[in-house]
Amino acid sequence: MKIASSADWRENIPFETPLLVSELAPGEPGRCAGCGAASAPLPRTELWAVKHRHPNDHSGFVRFYCAEHKPEPKPVAVVAPTPATRATPARKKATAPRQPSTKPSIPERARAVCPDCFVEANANGVCGMCGEKVG
């Protein structure tokens, strides 16, 4: 089974770049993270969404800010390699050419599939969904 991330409006927001919330997603008025929870909700046309990096979640997290608390976008630093840090070509060692593998290939065994659930059965031949014996 392949686990995929869900389709979420926050995935398309670039990190550390303020974007107007009304252009990202419709919804109810929200509160500024800088003003705090006791502040009055502001319309989405006056809130800025900023996606911050998180040390434990590669997707990051999004916070809303009013114009007063909106963080400035962080400039992207482009570093050109200097002559001292430029990699020098390494000398290649003389190695023998690789021989193709002589191991015989083992054909993959067909696994039993439950006729009701269309799920592969486990090693004991039992369907993991309905519990029926397959094959």
mmCIF file of C-alpha atoms in Angstrom:
data_model
loop_
_atom_site.group_PDB
_atom_site.id
_atom_site.type_symbol
_atom_site.label_atom_id
_atom_site.label_comp_id
_atom_site.label_asym_id
_atom_site.label_seq_id
_atom_site.Cartn_x
_atom_site.Cartn_y
_atom_site.Cartn_z
ATOM 1 C CA MET A 1 0.000 0.000 0.000
ATOM 2 C CA LYS A 2 1.321 3.433 -0.889
ATOM 3 C CA ILE A 3 0.598 6.264 1.523
ATOM 4 C CA ALA A 4 0.257 9.620 -0.207
ATOM 5 C CA SER A 5 -0.153 13.064 1.280
ATOM 6 C CA SER A 6 -3.617 14.514 1.098
ATOM 7 C CA ALA A 7 -4.562 17.266 -1.292
ATOM 8 C CA ASP A 8 -4.482 20.358 0.879
ATOM 9 C CA TRP A 9 -4.563 24.054 0.020
ATOM 10 C CA ARG A 10 -1.514 24.594 2.231
ATOM 11 C CA GLU A 11 0.735 22.383 0.071
ATOM 12 C CA ASN A 12 0.933 25.001 -2.689
ATOM 13 C CA ILE A 13 2.070 27.853 -0.425
ATOM 14 C CA PRO A 14 5.800 28.653 -0.651
ATOM 15 C CA PHE A 15 7.702 28.784 2.642
ATOM 16 C CA GLU A 16 8.190 32.154 4.400
ATOM 17 C CA THR A 17 6.275 34.103 1.726
ATOM 18 C CA PRO A 18 3.246 36.200 2.828
ATOM 19 C CA LEU A 19 0.173 35.618 0.644
ATOM 20 C CA LEU A 20 -3.287 37.139 1.003
ATOM 21 C CA VAL A 21 -5.606 34.591 2.664
ATOM 22 C CA SER A 22 -8.637 35.559 0.560
ATOM 23 C CA GLU A 23 -6.745 34.481 -2.587
ATOM 24 C CA LEU A 24 -5.749 31.100 -1.111
ATOM 25 C CA ALA A 25 -8.945 29.685 0.344
ATOM 26 C CA PRO A 26 -12.451 30.905 1.080
ATOM 27 C CA GLY A 27 -13.748 30.818 4.606
ATOM 28 C CA GLU A 28 -14.719 32.694 7.712
ATOM 29 C CA PRO A 29 -12.845 35.619 9.273
ATOM 30 C CA GLY A 30 -9.744 34.645 11.262
ATOM 31 C CA ARG A 31 -7.410 35.973 13.929
ATOM 32 C CA CYS A 32 -3.855 37.222 13.617
ATOM 33 C CA ALA A 33 -1.241 35.031 15.299
ATOM 34 C CA GLY A 34 0.610 38.178 16.427
ATOM 35 C CA CYS A 35 -2.451 39.864 17.952
ATOM 36 C CA GLY A 36 -3.420 36.744 19.916
ATOM 37 C CA ALA A 37 -6.604 34.768 20.538
ATOM 38 C CA ALA A 38 -8.321 37.616 22.402
ATOM 39 C CA SER A 39 -8.289 39.880 19.304
ATOM 40 C CA ALA A 40 -11.313 40.390 17.077
ATOM 41 C CA PRO A 41 -11.538 38.243 13.925
ATOM 42 C CA LEU A 42 -10.431 40.006 10.749
ATOM 43 C CA PRO A 43 -11.837 39.463 7.253
ATOM 44 C CA ARG A 44 -9.730 37.208 5.012
ATOM 45 C CA THR A 45 -8.956 40.184 2.759
ATOM 46 C CA GLU A 46 -6.947 41.733 5.631
ATOM 47 C CA LEU A 47 -5.050 38.589 6.694
ATOM 48 C CA TRP A 48 -1.768 37.262 5.317
ATOM 49 C CA ALA A 49 -0.907 33.542 5.340
ATOM 50 C CA VAL A 50 2.724 32.594 5.947
ATOM 51 C CA LYS A 51 3.919 28.988 5.783
ATOM 52 C CA HIS A 52 6.740 28.400 8.270
ATOM 53 C CA ARG A 53 9.173 25.498 8.383
ATOM 54 C CA HIS A 54 8.780 22.946 11.168
ATOM 55 C CA PRO A 55 11.590 20.721 12.501
ATOM 56 C CA ASN A 56 9.409 17.594 12.713
ATOM 57 C CA ASP A 57 6.969 18.103 9.828
ATOM 58 C CA HIS A 58 8.310 18.581 6.301
ATOM 59 C CA SER A 59 5.010 20.202 5.248
ATOM 60 C CA GLY A 60 5.485 23.037 7.733
ATOM 61 C CA PHE A 61 2.643 25.018 9.318
ATOM 62 C CA VAL A 62 0.616 28.051 8.256
ATOM 63 C CA ARG A 63 -0.182 31.077 10.410
ATOM 64 C CA PHE A 64 -2.335 34.107 9.639
ATOM 65 C CA TYR A 65 -1.039 37.636 10.277
ATOM 66 C CA CYS A 66 -2.558 41.117 10.048
ATOM 67 C CA ALA A 67 -0.752 43.841 8.077
ATOM 68 C CA GLU A 68 0.921 45.107 11.266
ATOM 69 C CA HIS A 69 2.408 41.724 12.253
ATOM 70 C CA LYS A 70 3.048 40.358 8.745
ATOM 71 C CA PRO A 71 6.659 39.101 8.550
ATOM 72 C CA GLU A 72 8.804 40.266 5.668
ATOM 73 C CA PRO A 73 9.601 37.635 3.041
ATOM 74 C CA LYS A 74 13.039 36.154 3.556
ATOM 75 C CA PRO A 75 15.367 36.698 0.598
ATOM 76 C CA VAL A 76 16.705 33.595 -1.053
ATOM 77 C CA ALA A 77 20.490 33.606 -0.933
ATOM 78 C CA VAL A 78 22.117 32.398 -4.120
ATOM 79 C CA VAL A 79 25.688 31.348 -3.468
ATOM 80 C CA ALA A 80 28.018 31.049 -6.422
ATOM 81 C CA PRO A 81 30.901 28.631 -6.015
ATOM 82 C CA THR A 82 34.218 30.344 -5.415
ATOM 83 C CA PRO A 83 37.451 29.065 -6.958
ATOM 84 C CA ALA A 84 38.591 27.791 -3.546
ATOM 85 C CA THR A 85 35.404 25.780 -2.967
ATOM 86 C CA ARG A 86 34.954 24.560 -6.507
ATOM 87 C CA ALA A 87 35.342 20.803 -6.709
ATOM 88 C CA THR A 88 38.395 19.622 -8.583
ATOM 89 C CA PRO A 89 38.001 16.618 -10.842
ATOM 90 C CA ALA A 90 39.064 13.501 -8.996
ATOM 91 C CA ARG A 91 41.431 11.101 -10.614
ATOM 92 C CA LYS A 92 39.677 7.987 -11.688
ATOM 93 C CA LYS A 93 41.085 4.740 -10.440
ATOM 94 C CA ALA A 94 41.688 2.024 -12.932
ATOM 95 C CA THR A 95 39.027 -0.550 -12.220
ATOM 96 C CA ALA A 96 38.011 -3.669 -14.019
ATOM 97 C CA PRO A 97 34.820 -3.400 -16.018
ATOM 98 C CA ARG A 98 31.794 -4.735 -14.191
ATOM 99 C CA GLN A 99 30.569 -8.122 -15.229
ATOM 100 C CA PRO A 100 26.834 -8.727 -15.483
ATOM 101 C CA SER A 101 25.374 -10.605 -12.569
ATOM 102 C CA THR A 102 25.409 -14.361 -13.023
ATOM 103 C CA LYS A 103 22.808 -15.009 -10.336
ATOM 104 C CA PRO A 104 19.767 -16.788 -11.675
ATOM 105 C CA SER A 105 16.670 -14.653 -11.446
ATOM 106 C CA ILE A 106 13.960 -16.030 -9.206
ATOM 107 C CA PRO A 107 10.517 -15.632 -10.740
ATOM 108 C CA GLU A 108 8.048 -13.903 -8.436
ATOM 109 C CA ARG A 109 5.392 -16.279 -7.203
ATOM 110 C CA ALA A 110 1.808 -15.316 -7.968
ATOM 111 C CA ARG A 111 -0.046 -14.485 -4.781
ATOM 112 C CA ALA A 112 -3.628 -15.367 -4.051
ATOM 113 C CA VAL A 113 -6.162 -12.537 -4.289
ATOM 114 C CA CYS A 114 -9.472 -12.522 -2.423
ATOM 115 C CA PRO A 115 -12.332 -12.712 -4.957
ATOM 116 C CA ASP A 116 -14.563 -10.499 -2.787
ATOM 117 C CA CYS A 117 -12.159 -7.784 -1.570
ATOM 118 C CA PHE A 118 -9.529 -7.897 -4.348
ATOM 119 C CA VAL A 119 -6.775 -7.771 -1.708
ATOM 120 C CA GLU A 120 -3.736 -10.056 -1.668
ATOM 121 C CA ALA A 121 -3.956 -12.766 0.946
ATOM 122 C CA ASN A 122 -1.260 -13.069 3.616
ATOM 123 C CA ALA A 123 1.273 -15.924 3.766
ATOM 124 C CA ASN A 124 -1.304 -18.180 5.454
ATOM 125 C CA GLY A 125 -3.765 -17.621 2.595
ATOM 126 C CA VAL A 126 -6.234 -15.583 4.675
ATOM 127 C CA CYS A 127 -7.719 -12.307 3.396
ATOM 128 C CA GLY A 128 -6.785 -9.427 5.677
ATOM 129 C CA MET A 129 -10.077 -7.595 4.995
ATOM 130 C CA CYS A 130 -12.808 -10.222 5.336
ATOM 131 C CA GLY A 131 -10.872 -13.105 6.970
ATOM 132 C CA GLU A 132 -11.863 -15.646 4.347
ATOM 133 C CA LYS A 133 -9.458 -18.462 3.338
ATOM 134 C CA VAL A 134 -8.220 -17.836 -0.204
ATOM 135 C CA GLY A 135 -6.731 -20.289 -2.676
#
